[in-house]
Amino acid sequence: MNFNSHTDAVVRAAVELVNAFTEGERRGRPYTPPGPDELAEAARAILSLSGGVPLSRPELDELAAVARDLRAVFAAVAAGDVDAAAGRVNALLDATQARPRLERHDGEPWHVHFHGSGRGVADMWGAPCATGLAVVIGSELQDRLGVCTAPHCDRVYVDTSRNGTRRFCSTACQNRVKAAAFRARAQTP
């Protein structure tokens, strides 16, 4: 499922920010975000920042706060509470002062970008991530946002498959669940 290239990119960035910056469980194990240096490296990769762009500890803390807000959106959708998800997205749009702007770059045609207030990297990325989620939630495709249903995993995902039946954040979690079900069936007399 493709929304459009920019929306796909910012929703994917939202997923990656949530999964890198928020505590919880991942693939059957507790997950704690890495230290500042590793987290800064992950943020640079997720946000496609050049290697020379330094991210300060306060900027990483702001990105972590945005990631927690984004996680709440995924959790609300997964719980079937689209109204709560929409309210959280609207709060993020207000906080980041997201505003549309037509842009053309990299040989692409004109398309809409949503920039934040420019007060920092968290607003510069929080605004487009919130806008991408707003586009998804505002369409009939909000059920494409999810939280992994594997035991001991709470990583988020966006389902881009044709049939929209994804339930796991990764094939590793899907395989864990299938293997556990197989073992349970094998033990049944």
Tab-separated table of C-alpha atoms in Angstrom:
chain	number	residue	atom	x	y	z
A	1	MET	CA	0.000	0.000	0.000
A	2	ASN	CA	1.502	3.312	-1.020
A	3	PHE	CA	0.054	6.644	0.050
A	4	ASN	CA	2.499	8.843	-1.852
A	5	SER	CA	6.278	8.950	-1.771
A	6	HIS	CA	6.559	11.740	0.816
A	7	THR	CA	3.827	10.363	3.091
A	8	ASP	CA	5.372	6.888	2.858
A	9	ALA	CA	8.765	8.303	3.853
A	10	VAL	CA	7.547	10.280	6.859
A	11	VAL	CA	5.294	7.475	8.141
A	12	ARG	CA	8.260	5.110	7.828
A	13	ALA	CA	10.372	7.658	9.749
A	14	ALA	CA	7.663	7.826	12.438
A	15	VAL	CA	7.765	4.026	12.802
A	16	GLU	CA	11.551	3.999	13.022
A	17	LEU	CA	11.647	6.864	15.545
A	18	VAL	CA	9.113	5.127	17.788
A	19	ASN	CA	10.945	1.810	17.598
A	20	ALA	CA	14.384	3.335	18.236
A	21	PHE	CA	13.498	5.938	20.876
A	22	THR	CA	10.839	4.303	23.058
A	23	GLU	CA	11.256	1.682	25.751
A	24	GLY	CA	9.256	-1.496	25.762
A	25	GLU	CA	9.751	-4.958	24.368
A	26	ARG	CA	11.270	-6.077	21.113
A	27	ARG	CA	11.234	-9.587	19.667
A	28	GLY	CA	10.620	-11.215	23.018
A	29	ARG	CA	13.104	-9.181	25.033
A	30	PRO	CA	13.016	-5.938	26.990
A	31	TYR	CA	14.118	-2.972	24.887
A	32	THR	CA	15.828	0.115	26.211
A	33	PRO	CA	16.973	2.784	23.759
A	34	PRO	CA	20.742	2.829	23.329
A	35	GLY	CA	23.056	5.488	24.752
A	36	PRO	CA	23.278	9.001	23.305
A	37	ASP	CA	25.992	8.276	20.736
A	38	GLU	CA	24.235	5.214	19.279
A	39	LEU	CA	20.860	6.968	19.447
A	40	ALA	CA	22.276	10.003	17.623
A	41	GLU	CA	23.652	7.679	14.942
A	42	ALA	CA	20.256	5.970	14.621
A	43	ALA	CA	18.475	9.336	14.424
A	44	ARG	CA	20.831	10.546	11.688
A	45	ALA	CA	20.095	7.378	9.687
A	46	ILE	CA	16.322	7.536	10.263
A	47	LEU	CA	16.064	11.214	9.407
A	48	SER	CA	18.588	11.039	6.551
A	49	LEU	CA	20.802	13.639	8.193
A	50	SER	CA	24.333	13.916	6.905
A	51	GLY	CA	26.951	12.333	9.152
A	52	GLY	CA	28.369	15.735	10.042
A	53	VAL	CA	25.130	17.026	11.573
A	54	PRO	CA	25.583	16.803	15.337
A	55	LEU	CA	22.589	16.006	17.526
A	56	SER	CA	22.812	17.329	21.047
A	57	ARG	CA	21.481	15.539	24.115
A	58	PRO	CA	18.569	18.028	24.374
A	59	GLU	CA	17.685	17.379	20.705
A	60	LEU	CA	17.737	13.623	21.339
A	61	ASP	CA	15.488	14.143	24.373
A	62	GLU	CA	13.077	16.197	22.228
A	63	LEU	CA	13.050	13.471	19.548
A	64	ALA	CA	12.329	10.901	22.281
A	65	ALA	CA	9.349	12.992	23.435
A	66	VAL	CA	8.045	13.169	19.852
A	67	ALA	CA	8.541	9.402	19.524
A	68	ARG	CA	6.490	8.804	22.691
A	69	ASP	CA	3.712	11.000	21.276
A	70	LEU	CA	3.847	9.120	17.970
A	71	ARG	CA	3.737	5.772	19.825
A	72	ALA	CA	0.501	6.869	21.503
A	73	VAL	CA	-1.030	7.375	18.044
A	74	PHE	CA	-0.115	3.835	16.943
A	75	ALA	CA	-1.355	2.407	20.251
A	76	ALA	CA	-4.699	4.206	19.943
A	77	VAL	CA	-5.217	2.935	16.389
A	78	ALA	CA	-4.253	-0.610	17.435
A	79	ALA	CA	-6.785	-0.382	20.281
A	80	GLY	CA	-9.466	0.671	17.800
A	81	ASP	CA	-9.722	4.201	19.204
A	82	VAL	CA	-9.283	6.266	16.042
A	83	ASP	CA	-10.801	9.313	17.777
A	84	ALA	CA	-8.023	9.283	20.386
A	85	ALA	CA	-5.412	8.765	17.641
A	86	ALA	CA	-6.787	11.738	15.701
A	87	GLY	CA	-6.768	13.886	18.842
A	88	ARG	CA	-3.130	12.992	19.520
A	89	VAL	CA	-2.146	13.743	15.917
A	90	ASN	CA	-3.938	17.106	16.084
A	91	ALA	CA	-2.071	17.935	19.295
A	92	LEU	CA	1.233	17.101	17.569
A	93	LEU	CA	0.315	19.195	14.544
A	94	ASP	CA	-0.452	22.132	16.850
A	95	ALA	CA	2.693	21.674	18.941
A	96	THR	CA	4.989	21.494	15.917
A	97	GLN	CA	3.119	24.209	14.007
A	98	ALA	CA	3.038	22.020	10.904
A	99	ARG	CA	2.382	23.996	7.766
A	100	PRO	CA	2.134	22.861	4.149
A	101	ARG	CA	4.580	23.934	1.519
A	102	LEU	CA	4.932	22.839	-2.099
A	103	GLU	CA	8.436	21.646	-2.873
A	104	ARG	CA	10.253	20.123	-5.803
A	105	HIS	CA	13.567	18.349	-5.400
A	106	ASP	CA	15.602	15.394	-6.587
A	107	GLY	CA	13.949	15.476	-10.009
A	108	GLU	CA	10.499	14.835	-8.523
A	109	PRO	CA	7.401	16.839	-9.457
A	110	TRP	CA	5.893	19.375	-7.065
A	111	HIS	CA	4.565	17.762	-3.910
A	112	VAL	CA	3.432	18.846	-0.472
A	113	HIS	CA	5.852	18.864	2.454
A	114	PHE	CA	4.829	19.790	5.969
A	115	HIS	CA	7.424	21.676	7.917
A	116	GLY	CA	7.396	22.547	11.573
A	117	SER	CA	8.261	25.817	13.183
A	118	GLY	CA	11.944	25.216	12.580
A	119	ARG	CA	12.723	25.470	16.287
A	120	GLY	CA	14.763	22.294	16.164
A	121	VAL	CA	15.105	18.828	14.744
A	122	ALA	CA	12.149	17.544	16.781
A	123	ASP	CA	9.770	20.079	15.232
A	124	MET	CA	11.345	19.720	11.803
A	125	TRP	CA	10.589	15.973	11.910
A	126	GLY	CA	7.666	15.851	14.334
A	127	ALA	CA	5.577	17.987	11.978
A	128	PRO	CA	5.961	15.807	8.873
A	129	CYS	CA	5.617	12.578	10.883
A	130	ALA	CA	2.405	13.869	12.464
A	131	THR	CA	1.157	15.031	9.073
A	132	GLY	CA	1.925	11.646	7.505
A	133	LEU	CA	-0.035	9.933	10.274
A	134	ALA	CA	-2.847	12.466	9.779
A	135	VAL	CA	-3.032	11.517	6.095
A	136	VAL	CA	-3.232	7.821	7.000
A	137	ILE	CA	-5.759	8.290	9.818
A	138	GLY	CA	-7.803	10.681	7.681
A	139	SER	CA	-8.193	8.023	5.003
A	140	GLU	CA	-9.843	4.644	5.142
A	141	LEU	CA	-6.404	3.101	5.733
A	142	GLN	CA	-5.913	3.901	9.431
A	143	ASP	CA	-5.949	0.173	10.233
A	144	ARG	CA	-2.607	-0.024	8.392
A	145	LEU	CA	-0.937	1.414	11.506
A	146	GLY	CA	-0.278	-1.185	14.146
A	147	VAL	CA	1.536	-2.481	17.184
A	148	CYS	CA	3.119	-5.933	16.971
A	149	THR	CA	0.807	-8.639	18.331
A	150	ALA	CA	3.616	-11.083	19.146
A	151	PRO	CA	4.018	-11.803	22.866
A	152	HIS	CA	6.645	-9.599	24.477
A	153	CYS	CA	6.912	-7.177	21.576
A	154	ASP	CA	5.404	-3.719	21.318
A	155	ARG	CA	7.223	-2.325	18.298
A	156	VAL	CA	5.067	-0.443	15.799
A	157	TYR	CA	4.700	-0.875	12.046
A	158	VAL	CA	2.846	0.387	9.009
A	159	ASP	CA	1.287	-2.315	6.859
A	160	THR	CA	2.170	-1.704	3.227
A	161	SER	CA	1.009	-5.115	2.005
A	162	ARG	CA	-1.705	-5.451	-0.615
A	163	ASN	CA	-4.123	-7.335	1.594
A	164	GLY	CA	-3.565	-5.283	4.769
A	165	THR	CA	-3.379	-8.245	7.154
A	166	ARG	CA	-0.016	-7.630	8.793
A	167	ARG	CA	0.049	-8.268	12.573
A	168	PHE	CA	3.760	-8.313	13.372
A	169	CYS	CA	6.558	-5.759	13.321
A	170	SER	CA	8.941	-8.175	11.623
A	171	THR	CA	9.280	-11.639	10.193
A	172	ALA	CA	11.295	-12.514	13.318
A	173	CYS	CA	8.221	-11.916	15.495
A	174	GLN	CA	5.966	-13.709	13.027
A	175	ASN	CA	8.307	-16.705	13.057
A	176	ARG	CA	8.467	-16.698	16.892
A	177	VAL	CA	4.680	-16.896	17.070
A	178	LYS	CA	4.455	-19.612	14.405
A	179	ALA	CA	7.178	-21.681	16.099
A	180	ALA	CA	5.444	-21.380	19.487
A	181	ALA	CA	2.129	-22.454	17.943
A	182	PHE	CA	3.827	-25.410	16.268
A	183	ARG	CA	5.458	-26.485	19.544
A	184	ALA	CA	2.119	-26.173	21.360
A	185	ARG	CA	0.382	-28.341	18.748
A	186	ALA	CA	3.193	-30.923	18.900
A	187	GLN	CA	2.805	-31.223	22.690
A	188	THR	CA	-0.938	-31.795	22.494
A	189	PRO	CA	-1.678	-35.540	22.831
